[in-house]
Amino acid sequence: MNSNNSTNIEDFVKVCNWRPHLQDGEGVGVSAVNGFAMAVIAGVLWGLNPLFIKRYGEGFSPLSVNAVRGLYASIVMLPIALYFARDQPLGTLGLFFITLSAIFGPGIGDFFYVKSIRAVGAGNAIMLGYLYVFVSQVLATIFLHEDVKILSIIGGLVALTGVFTTYWPMREKHVESSAWGVAYGILAAVFWGISAIFSKIATGHGDPYVLTLLRNILLFTALVPFTLLELKNTTLSKKGALLGLTAGGLGFGVGMALFISALSTSGVLVATTPTMIAPLVARLLSMVLAGEKFTNVELIGTILVVIGIGLSGIDTRS
């Protein structure tokens, strides 16, 4: 009995730790640096999402917003996947884990994130949601046996402190149902973190670009039954198209493809911390568009995020 259990655990670890072969001439250090850079770009693209959703998604339900994003991301990713995808066959496990990633991430995770925003406000929800970085890193250490690097952990903590510092002045106080709002934000972080793990495992059994395409197709297909009445007017409208091409094509499409590629080449610990630049980009962009002044507190927060991401990136050169 114990022997069988041990064998099952070892098999699961082998599935989790499968890594695609590096291209000829590509060392581990170079691969990690490339993954780090891709994760930073993904974070910047994700930081644009709140602006696009606020501008073009007004009047649409949260499920409809994600359905439109999934549809247009699929359209954008199709030619990208056809052109850039490696000659790596998609395995059954790849399809299985990317399906779980779609369910746990943009499905359940985003649902709780929206609930958190409505309960405790955007500033609080963002601070709670980006705890996903540490959820995913803890899970990667336990289940994927990724090496824990001190600078990566310190960098993540410094970057998260920067996010909290930047958003602390705009935190909402005395909000009704705040306890539930905090719980929703933490649940969003947990499900996003688990989704990142599933995406990482999937990259061992399929190309990142193909997996991103499938992830969005699965997301759109899953949401259609819940948004059918609204979806026709949403997808065919000018606002819907702009929402889909920006928050969908760039965010769910290109941004997610870069993030999953970073997971594939560099691992969870390297790929997740740089995405903390997303809430910083979102906040700075909203300040610029609203004509708000850059406060000393927000300047400190910005510096901390940059330092934290820089610290986590030092380890990628080894």
PDB file of N, CA, C and O in Angstrom, residues 59-113:
ATOM      1  N   GLY A  59     -20.981  48.716 -18.522  1.00  0.00           N
ATOM      2  CA  GLY A  59     -22.299  48.230 -18.900  1.00  0.00           C
ATOM      3  C   GLY A  59     -22.341  46.750 -19.212  1.00  0.00           C
ATOM      4  O   GLY A  59     -23.414  46.175 -19.380  1.00  0.00           O
ATOM      5  N   PHE A  60     -21.173  46.122 -19.311  1.00  0.00           N
ATOM      6  CA  PHE A  60     -21.110  44.677 -19.560  1.00  0.00           C
ATOM      7  C   PHE A  60     -20.949  43.937 -18.234  1.00  0.00           C
ATOM      8  O   PHE A  60     -20.277  44.416 -17.322  1.00  0.00           O
ATOM      9  N   SER A  61     -21.539  42.767 -18.127  1.00  0.00           N
ATOM     10  CA  SER A  61     -21.361  41.956 -16.928  1.00  0.00           C
ATOM     11  C   SER A  61     -19.931  41.411 -16.891  1.00  0.00           C
ATOM     12  O   SER A  61     -19.290  41.278 -17.940  1.00  0.00           O
ATOM     13  N   PRO A  62     -19.403  41.080 -15.691  1.00  0.00           N
ATOM     14  CA  PRO A  62     -18.038  40.548 -15.599  1.00  0.00           C
ATOM     15  C   PRO A  62     -17.822  39.291 -16.446  1.00  0.00           C
ATOM     16  O   PRO A  62     -16.779  39.135 -17.088  1.00  0.00           O
ATOM     17  N   LEU A  63     -18.816  38.401 -16.463  1.00  0.00           N
ATOM     18  CA  LEU A  63     -18.692  37.181 -17.261  1.00  0.00           C
ATOM     19  C   LEU A  63     -18.650  37.499 -18.751  1.00  0.00           C
ATOM     20  O   LEU A  63     -17.895  36.897 -19.516  1.00  0.00           O
ATOM     21  N   SER A  64     -19.458  38.469 -19.151  1.00  0.00           N
ATOM     22  CA  SER A  64     -19.480  38.863 -20.555  1.00  0.00           C
ATOM     23  C   SER A  64     -18.160  39.509 -20.962  1.00  0.00           C
ATOM     24  O   SER A  64     -17.660  39.284 -22.077  1.00  0.00           O
ATOM     25  N   VAL A  65     -17.595  40.303 -20.061  1.00  0.00           N
ATOM     26  CA  VAL A  65     -16.306  40.937 -20.335  1.00  0.00           C
ATOM     27  C   VAL A  65     -15.244  39.876 -20.604  1.00  0.00           C
ATOM     28  O   VAL A  65     -14.488  39.951 -21.587  1.00  0.00           O
ATOM     29  N   ASN A  66     -15.181  38.861 -19.752  1.00  0.00           N
ATOM     30  CA  ASN A  66     -14.178  37.817 -19.932  1.00  0.00           C
ATOM     31  C   ASN A  66     -14.461  36.936 -21.140  1.00  0.00           C
ATOM     32  O   ASN A  66     -13.535  36.430 -21.782  1.00  0.00           O
ATOM     33  N   ALA A  67     -15.741  36.749 -21.471  1.00  0.00           N
ATOM     34  CA  ALA A  67     -16.079  35.977 -22.668  1.00  0.00           C
ATOM     35  C   ALA A  67     -15.596  36.690 -23.920  1.00  0.00           C
ATOM     36  O   ALA A  67     -15.013  36.068 -24.819  1.00  0.00           O
ATOM     37  N   VAL A  68     -15.815  38.004 -23.979  1.00  0.00           N
ATOM     38  CA  VAL A  68     -15.363  38.794 -25.126  1.00  0.00           C
ATOM     39  C   VAL A  68     -13.841  38.792 -25.197  1.00  0.00           C
ATOM     40  O   VAL A  68     -13.251  38.650 -26.277  1.00  0.00           O
ATOM     41  N   ARG A  69     -13.199  38.928 -24.049  1.00  0.00           N
ATOM     42  CA  ARG A  69     -11.732  38.909 -24.015  1.00  0.00           C
ATOM     43  C   ARG A  69     -11.203  37.556 -24.514  1.00  0.00           C
ATOM     44  O   ARG A  69     -10.228  37.500 -25.267  1.00  0.00           O
ATOM     45  N   GLY A  70     -11.856  36.472 -24.090  1.00  0.00           N
ATOM     46  CA  GLY A  70     -11.434  35.151 -24.525  1.00  0.00           C
ATOM     47  C   GLY A  70     -11.603  34.940 -26.016  1.00  0.00           C
ATOM     48  O   GLY A  70     -10.750  34.351 -26.684  1.00  0.00           O
ATOM     49  N   LEU A  71     -12.712  35.451 -26.561  1.00  0.00           N
ATOM     50  CA  LEU A  71     -12.985  35.299 -27.990  1.00  0.00           C
ATOM     51  C   LEU A  71     -11.945  36.026 -28.834  1.00  0.00           C
ATOM     52  O   LEU A  71     -11.341  35.449 -29.754  1.00  0.00           O
ATOM     53  N   TYR A  72     -11.732  37.307 -28.519  1.00  0.00           N
ATOM     54  CA  TYR A  72     -10.796  38.092 -29.329  1.00  0.00           C
ATOM     55  C   TYR A  72      -9.346  37.663 -29.097  1.00  0.00           C
ATOM     56  O   TYR A  72      -8.525  37.743 -30.019  1.00  0.00           O
ATOM     57  N   ALA A  73      -9.034  37.194 -27.895  1.00  0.00           N
ATOM     58  CA  ALA A  73      -7.694  36.671 -27.640  1.00  0.00           C
ATOM     59  C   ALA A  73      -7.442  35.434 -28.491  1.00  0.00           C
ATOM     60  O   ALA A  73      -6.330  35.227 -28.999  1.00  0.00           O
ATOM     61  N   SER A  74      -8.470  34.611 -28.668  1.00  0.00           N
ATOM     62  CA  SER A  74      -8.345  33.425 -29.518  1.00  0.00           C
ATOM     63  C   SER A  74      -8.070  33.821 -30.963  1.00  0.00           C
ATOM     64  O   SER A  74      -7.231  33.215 -31.646  1.00  0.00           O
ATOM     65  N   ILE A  75      -8.771  34.854 -31.427  1.00  0.00           N
ATOM     66  CA  ILE A  75      -8.584  35.331 -32.804  1.00  0.00           C
ATOM     67  C   ILE A  75      -7.172  35.878 -32.999  1.00  0.00           C
ATOM     68  O   ILE A  75      -6.511  35.612 -34.010  1.00  0.00           O
ATOM     69  N   VAL A  76      -6.699  36.645 -32.018  1.00  0.00           N
ATOM     70  CA  VAL A  76      -5.357  37.230 -32.104  1.00  0.00           C
ATOM     71  C   VAL A  76      -4.278  36.154 -32.010  1.00  0.00           C
ATOM     72  O   VAL A  76      -3.269  36.195 -32.719  1.00  0.00           O
ATOM     73  N   MET A  77      -4.498  35.158 -31.134  1.00  0.00           N
ATOM     74  CA  MET A  77      -3.478  34.151 -30.892  1.00  0.00           C
ATOM     75  C   MET A  77      -3.385  33.099 -31.995  1.00  0.00           C
ATOM     76  O   MET A  77      -2.353  32.443 -32.126  1.00  0.00           O
ATOM     77  N   LEU A  78      -4.421  32.934 -32.797  1.00  0.00           N
ATOM     78  CA  LEU A  78      -4.402  31.898 -33.830  1.00  0.00           C
ATOM     79  C   LEU A  78      -3.241  32.075 -34.807  1.00  0.00           C
ATOM     80  O   LEU A  78      -2.433  31.151 -34.988  1.00  0.00           O
ATOM     81  N   PRO A  79      -3.076  33.244 -35.452  1.00  0.00           N
ATOM     82  CA  PRO A  79      -1.931  33.392 -36.362  1.00  0.00           C
ATOM     83  C   PRO A  79      -0.593  33.381 -35.628  1.00  0.00           C
ATOM     84  O   PRO A  79       0.411  32.906 -36.167  1.00  0.00           O
ATOM     85  N   ILE A  80      -0.575  33.898 -34.396  1.00  0.00           N
ATOM     86  CA  ILE A  80       0.664  33.910 -33.617  1.00  0.00           C
ATOM     87  C   ILE A  80       1.105  32.484 -33.307  1.00  0.00           C
ATOM     88  O   ILE A  80       2.282  32.128 -33.442  1.00  0.00           O
ATOM     89  N   ALA A  81       0.145  31.652 -32.891  1.00  0.00           N
ATOM     90  CA  ALA A  81       0.458  30.257 -32.572  1.00  0.00           C
ATOM     91  C   ALA A  81       0.906  29.495 -33.811  1.00  0.00           C
ATOM     92  O   ALA A  81       1.842  28.694 -33.755  1.00  0.00           O
ATOM     93  N   LEU A  82       0.245  29.748 -34.928  1.00  0.00           N
ATOM     94  CA  LEU A  82       0.612  29.057 -36.166  1.00  0.00           C
ATOM     95  C   LEU A  82       2.027  29.413 -36.611  1.00  0.00           C
ATOM     96  O   LEU A  82       2.753  28.578 -37.164  1.00  0.00           O
ATOM     97  N   TYR A  83       2.444  30.650 -36.351  1.00  0.00           N
ATOM     98  CA  TYR A  83       3.756  31.112 -36.827  1.00  0.00           C
ATOM     99  C   TYR A  83       4.886  30.780 -35.850  1.00  0.00           C
ATOM    100  O   TYR A  83       5.964  30.354 -36.255  1.00  0.00           O
ATOM    101  N   PHE A  84       4.624  30.980 -34.536  1.00  0.00           N
ATOM    102  CA  PHE A  84       5.704  30.879 -33.563  1.00  0.00           C
ATOM    103  C   PHE A  84       5.772  29.535 -32.836  1.00  0.00           C
ATOM    104  O   PHE A  84       6.779  29.244 -32.180  1.00  0.00           O
ATOM    105  N   ALA A  85       4.725  28.738 -32.898  1.00  0.00           N
ATOM    106  CA  ALA A  85       4.699  27.496 -32.119  1.00  0.00           C
ATOM    107  C   ALA A  85       5.820  26.555 -32.542  1.00  0.00           C
ATOM    108  O   ALA A  85       6.113  26.393 -33.727  1.00  0.00           O
ATOM    109  N   ARG A  86       6.457  25.930 -31.525  1.00  0.00           N
ATOM    110  CA  ARG A  86       7.486  24.938 -31.786  1.00  0.00           C
ATOM    111  C   ARG A  86       6.826  23.643 -32.258  1.00  0.00           C
ATOM    112  O   ARG A  86       5.637  23.427 -32.075  1.00  0.00           O
ATOM    113  N   ASP A  87       7.649  22.786 -32.815  1.00  0.00           N
ATOM    114  CA  ASP A  87       7.162  21.480 -33.253  1.00  0.00           C
ATOM    115  C   ASP A  87       7.092  20.555 -32.041  1.00  0.00           C
ATOM    116  O   ASP A  87       7.871  19.612 -31.901  1.00  0.00           O
ATOM    117  N   GLN A  88       6.138  20.868 -31.157  1.00  0.00           N
ATOM    118  CA  GLN A  88       5.964  20.095 -29.931  1.00  0.00           C
ATOM    119  C   GLN A  88       4.519  19.616 -29.860  1.00  0.00           C
ATOM    120  O   GLN A  88       3.597  20.414 -29.727  1.00  0.00           O
ATOM    121  N   PRO A  89       4.295  18.325 -29.967  1.00  0.00           N
ATOM    122  CA  PRO A  89       2.920  17.821 -29.980  1.00  0.00           C
ATOM    123  C   PRO A  89       2.195  18.113 -28.667  1.00  0.00           C
ATOM    124  O   PRO A  89       2.796  18.097 -27.591  1.00  0.00           O
ATOM    125  N   LEU A  90       0.918  18.395 -28.777  1.00  0.00           N
ATOM    126  CA  LEU A  90       0.104  18.636 -27.595  1.00  0.00           C
ATOM    127  C   LEU A  90      -0.351  17.311 -27.012  1.00  0.00           C
ATOM    128  O   LEU A  90      -1.032  16.526 -27.671  1.00  0.00           O
ATOM    129  N   GLY A  91       0.024  17.060 -25.768  1.00  0.00           N
ATOM    130  CA  GLY A  91      -0.368  15.832 -25.112  1.00  0.00           C
ATOM    131  C   GLY A  91      -1.681  15.979 -24.375  1.00  0.00           C
ATOM    132  O   GLY A  91      -2.169  17.090 -24.147  1.00  0.00           O
ATOM    133  N   THR A  92      -2.246  14.862 -23.996  1.00  0.00           N
ATOM    134  CA  THR A  92      -3.501  14.873 -23.242  1.00  0.00           C
ATOM    135  C   THR A  92      -3.349  15.607 -21.926  1.00  0.00           C
ATOM    136  O   THR A  92      -4.231  16.362 -21.516  1.00  0.00           O
ATOM    137  N   LEU A  93      -2.210  15.422 -21.270  1.00  0.00           N
ATOM    138  CA  LEU A  93      -1.965  16.113 -20.005  1.00  0.00           C
ATOM    139  C   LEU A  93      -1.867  17.619 -20.203  1.00  0.00           C
ATOM    140  O   LEU A  93      -2.293  18.393 -19.350  1.00  0.00           O
ATOM    141  N   GLY A  94      -1.304  18.046 -21.335  1.00  0.00           N
ATOM    142  CA  GLY A  94      -1.238  19.468 -21.627  1.00  0.00           C
ATOM    143  C   GLY A  94      -2.618  20.078 -21.735  1.00  0.00           C
ATOM    144  O   GLY A  94      -2.901  21.147 -21.176  1.00  0.00           O
ATOM    145  N   LEU A  95      -3.503  19.407 -22.471  1.00  0.00           N
ATOM    146  CA  LEU A  95      -4.883  19.874 -22.615  1.00  0.00           C
ATOM    147  C   LEU A  95      -5.603  19.872 -21.269  1.00  0.00           C
ATOM    148  O   LEU A  95      -6.340  20.806 -20.941  1.00  0.00           O
ATOM    149  N   PHE A  96      -5.363  18.837 -20.479  1.00  0.00           N
ATOM    150  CA  PHE A  96      -6.018  18.713 -19.170  1.00  0.00           C
ATOM    151  C   PHE A  96      -5.606  19.853 -18.229  1.00  0.00           C
ATOM    152  O   PHE A  96      -6.457  20.526 -17.632  1.00  0.00           O
ATOM    153  N   PHE A  97      -4.305  20.100 -18.137  1.00  0.00           N
ATOM    154  CA  PHE A  97      -3.831  21.110 -17.179  1.00  0.00           C
ATOM    155  C   PHE A  97      -4.117  22.532 -17.647  1.00  0.00           C
ATOM    156  O   PHE A  97      -4.354  23.417 -16.826  1.00  0.00           O
ATOM    157  N   ILE A  98      -4.104  22.794 -18.946  1.00  0.00           N
ATOM    158  CA  ILE A  98      -4.430  24.152 -19.410  1.00  0.00           C
ATOM    159  C   ILE A  98      -5.922  24.412 -19.246  1.00  0.00           C
ATOM    160  O   ILE A  98      -6.348  25.558 -19.055  1.00  0.00           O
ATOM    161  N   THR A  99      -6.733  23.349 -19.301  1.00  0.00           N
ATOM    162  CA  THR A  99      -8.163  23.497 -19.008  1.00  0.00           C
ATOM    163  C   THR A  99      -8.363  23.883 -17.544  1.00  0.00           C
ATOM    164  O   THR A  99      -9.136  24.789 -17.227  1.00  0.00           O
ATOM    165  N   LEU A 100      -7.640  23.209 -16.660  1.00  0.00           N
ATOM    166  CA  LEU A 100      -7.705  23.560 -15.235  1.00  0.00           C
ATOM    167  C   LEU A 100      -7.229  24.991 -15.004  1.00  0.00           C
ATOM    168  O   LEU A 100      -7.786  25.725 -14.188  1.00  0.00           O
ATOM    169  N   SER A 101      -6.201  25.406 -15.736  1.00  0.00           N
ATOM    170  CA  SER A 101      -5.680  26.766 -15.620  1.00  0.00           C
ATOM    171  C   SER A 101      -6.738  27.791 -16.004  1.00  0.00           C
ATOM    172  O   SER A 101      -6.903  28.819 -15.336  1.00  0.00           O
ATOM    173  N   ALA A 102      -7.461  27.506 -17.082  1.00  0.00           N
ATOM    174  CA  ALA A 102      -8.523  28.420 -17.524  1.00  0.00           C
ATOM    175  C   ALA A 102      -9.653  28.497 -16.504  1.00  0.00           C
ATOM    176  O   ALA A 102     -10.201  29.571 -16.242  1.00  0.00           O
ATOM    177  N   ILE A 103      -9.992  27.361 -15.915  1.00  0.00           N
ATOM    178  CA  ILE A 103     -11.082  27.324 -14.932  1.00  0.00           C
ATOM    179  C   ILE A 103     -10.690  28.065 -13.656  1.00  0.00           C
ATOM    180  O   ILE A 103     -11.441  28.903 -13.145  1.00  0.00           O
ATOM    181  N   PHE A 104      -9.489  27.782 -13.157  1.00  0.00           N
ATOM    182  CA  PHE A 104      -9.058  28.353 -11.890  1.00  0.00           C
ATOM    183  C   PHE A 104      -8.661  29.826 -12.018  1.00  0.00           C
ATOM    184  O   PHE A 104      -8.842  30.592 -11.061  1.00  0.00           O
ATOM    185  N   GLY A 105      -8.102  30.237 -13.163  1.00  0.00           N
ATOM    186  CA  GLY A 105      -7.612  31.600 -13.325  1.00  0.00           C
ATOM    187  C   GLY A 105      -8.692  32.597 -13.736  1.00  0.00           C
ATOM    188  O   GLY A 105      -9.328  33.219 -12.893  1.00  0.00           O
ATOM    189  N   PRO A 106      -8.898  32.762 -15.048  1.00  0.00           N
ATOM    190  CA  PRO A 106      -9.905  33.728 -15.504  1.00  0.00           C
ATOM    191  C   PRO A 106     -11.328  33.307 -15.168  1.00  0.00           C
ATOM    192  O   PRO A 106     -12.237  34.138 -15.218  1.00  0.00           O
ATOM    193  N   GLY A 107     -11.516  32.039 -14.831  1.00  0.00           N
ATOM    194  CA  GLY A 107     -12.855  31.592 -14.433  1.00  0.00           C
ATOM    195  C   GLY A 107     -13.160  31.935 -12.997  1.00  0.00           C
ATOM    196  O   GLY A 107     -13.795  32.949 -12.686  1.00  0.00           O
ATOM    197  N   ILE A 108     -12.670  31.134 -12.056  1.00  0.00           N
ATOM    198  CA  ILE A 108     -12.969  31.313 -10.633  1.00  0.00           C
ATOM    199  C   ILE A 108     -12.207  32.491 -10.028  1.00  0.00           C
ATOM    200  O   ILE A 108     -12.764  33.301  -9.276  1.00  0.00           O
ATOM    201  N   GLY A 109     -10.902  32.609 -10.352  1.00  0.00           N
ATOM    202  CA  GLY A 109     -10.083  33.669  -9.777  1.00  0.00           C
ATOM    203  C   GLY A 109     -10.607  35.060 -10.086  1.00  0.00           C
ATOM    204  O   GLY A 109     -10.739  35.902  -9.199  1.00  0.00           O
ATOM    205  N   ASP A 110     -10.904  35.311 -11.359  1.00  0.00           N
ATOM    206  CA  ASP A 110     -11.417  36.628 -11.749  1.00  0.00           C
ATOM    207  C   ASP A 110     -12.787  36.900 -11.140  1.00  0.00           C
ATOM    208  O   ASP A 110     -13.116  38.055 -10.839  1.00  0.00           O
ATOM    209  N   PHE A 111     -13.590  35.854 -10.979  1.00  0.00           N
ATOM    210  CA  PHE A 111     -14.910  36.016 -10.348  1.00  0.00           C
ATOM    211  C   PHE A 111     -14.757  36.574  -8.930  1.00  0.00           C
ATOM    212  O   PHE A 111     -15.414  37.544  -8.548  1.00  0.00           O
ATOM    213  N   PHE A 112     -13.859  35.968  -8.146  1.00  0.00           N
ATOM    214  CA  PHE A 112     -13.642  36.439  -6.783  1.00  0.00           C
ATOM    215  C   PHE A 112     -12.983  37.815  -6.766  1.00  0.00           C
ATOM    216  O   PHE A 112     -13.232  38.622  -5.867  1.00  0.00           O
ATOM    217  N   TYR A 113     -12.148  38.099  -7.762  1.00  0.00           N
ATOM    218  CA  TYR A 113     -11.489  39.404  -7.842  1.00  0.00           C
ATOM    219  C   TYR A 113     -12.512  40.525  -8.046  1.00  0.00           C
ATOM    220  O   TYR A 113     -12.450  41.570  -7.387  1.00  0.00           O
TER     221      TYR A 113
END
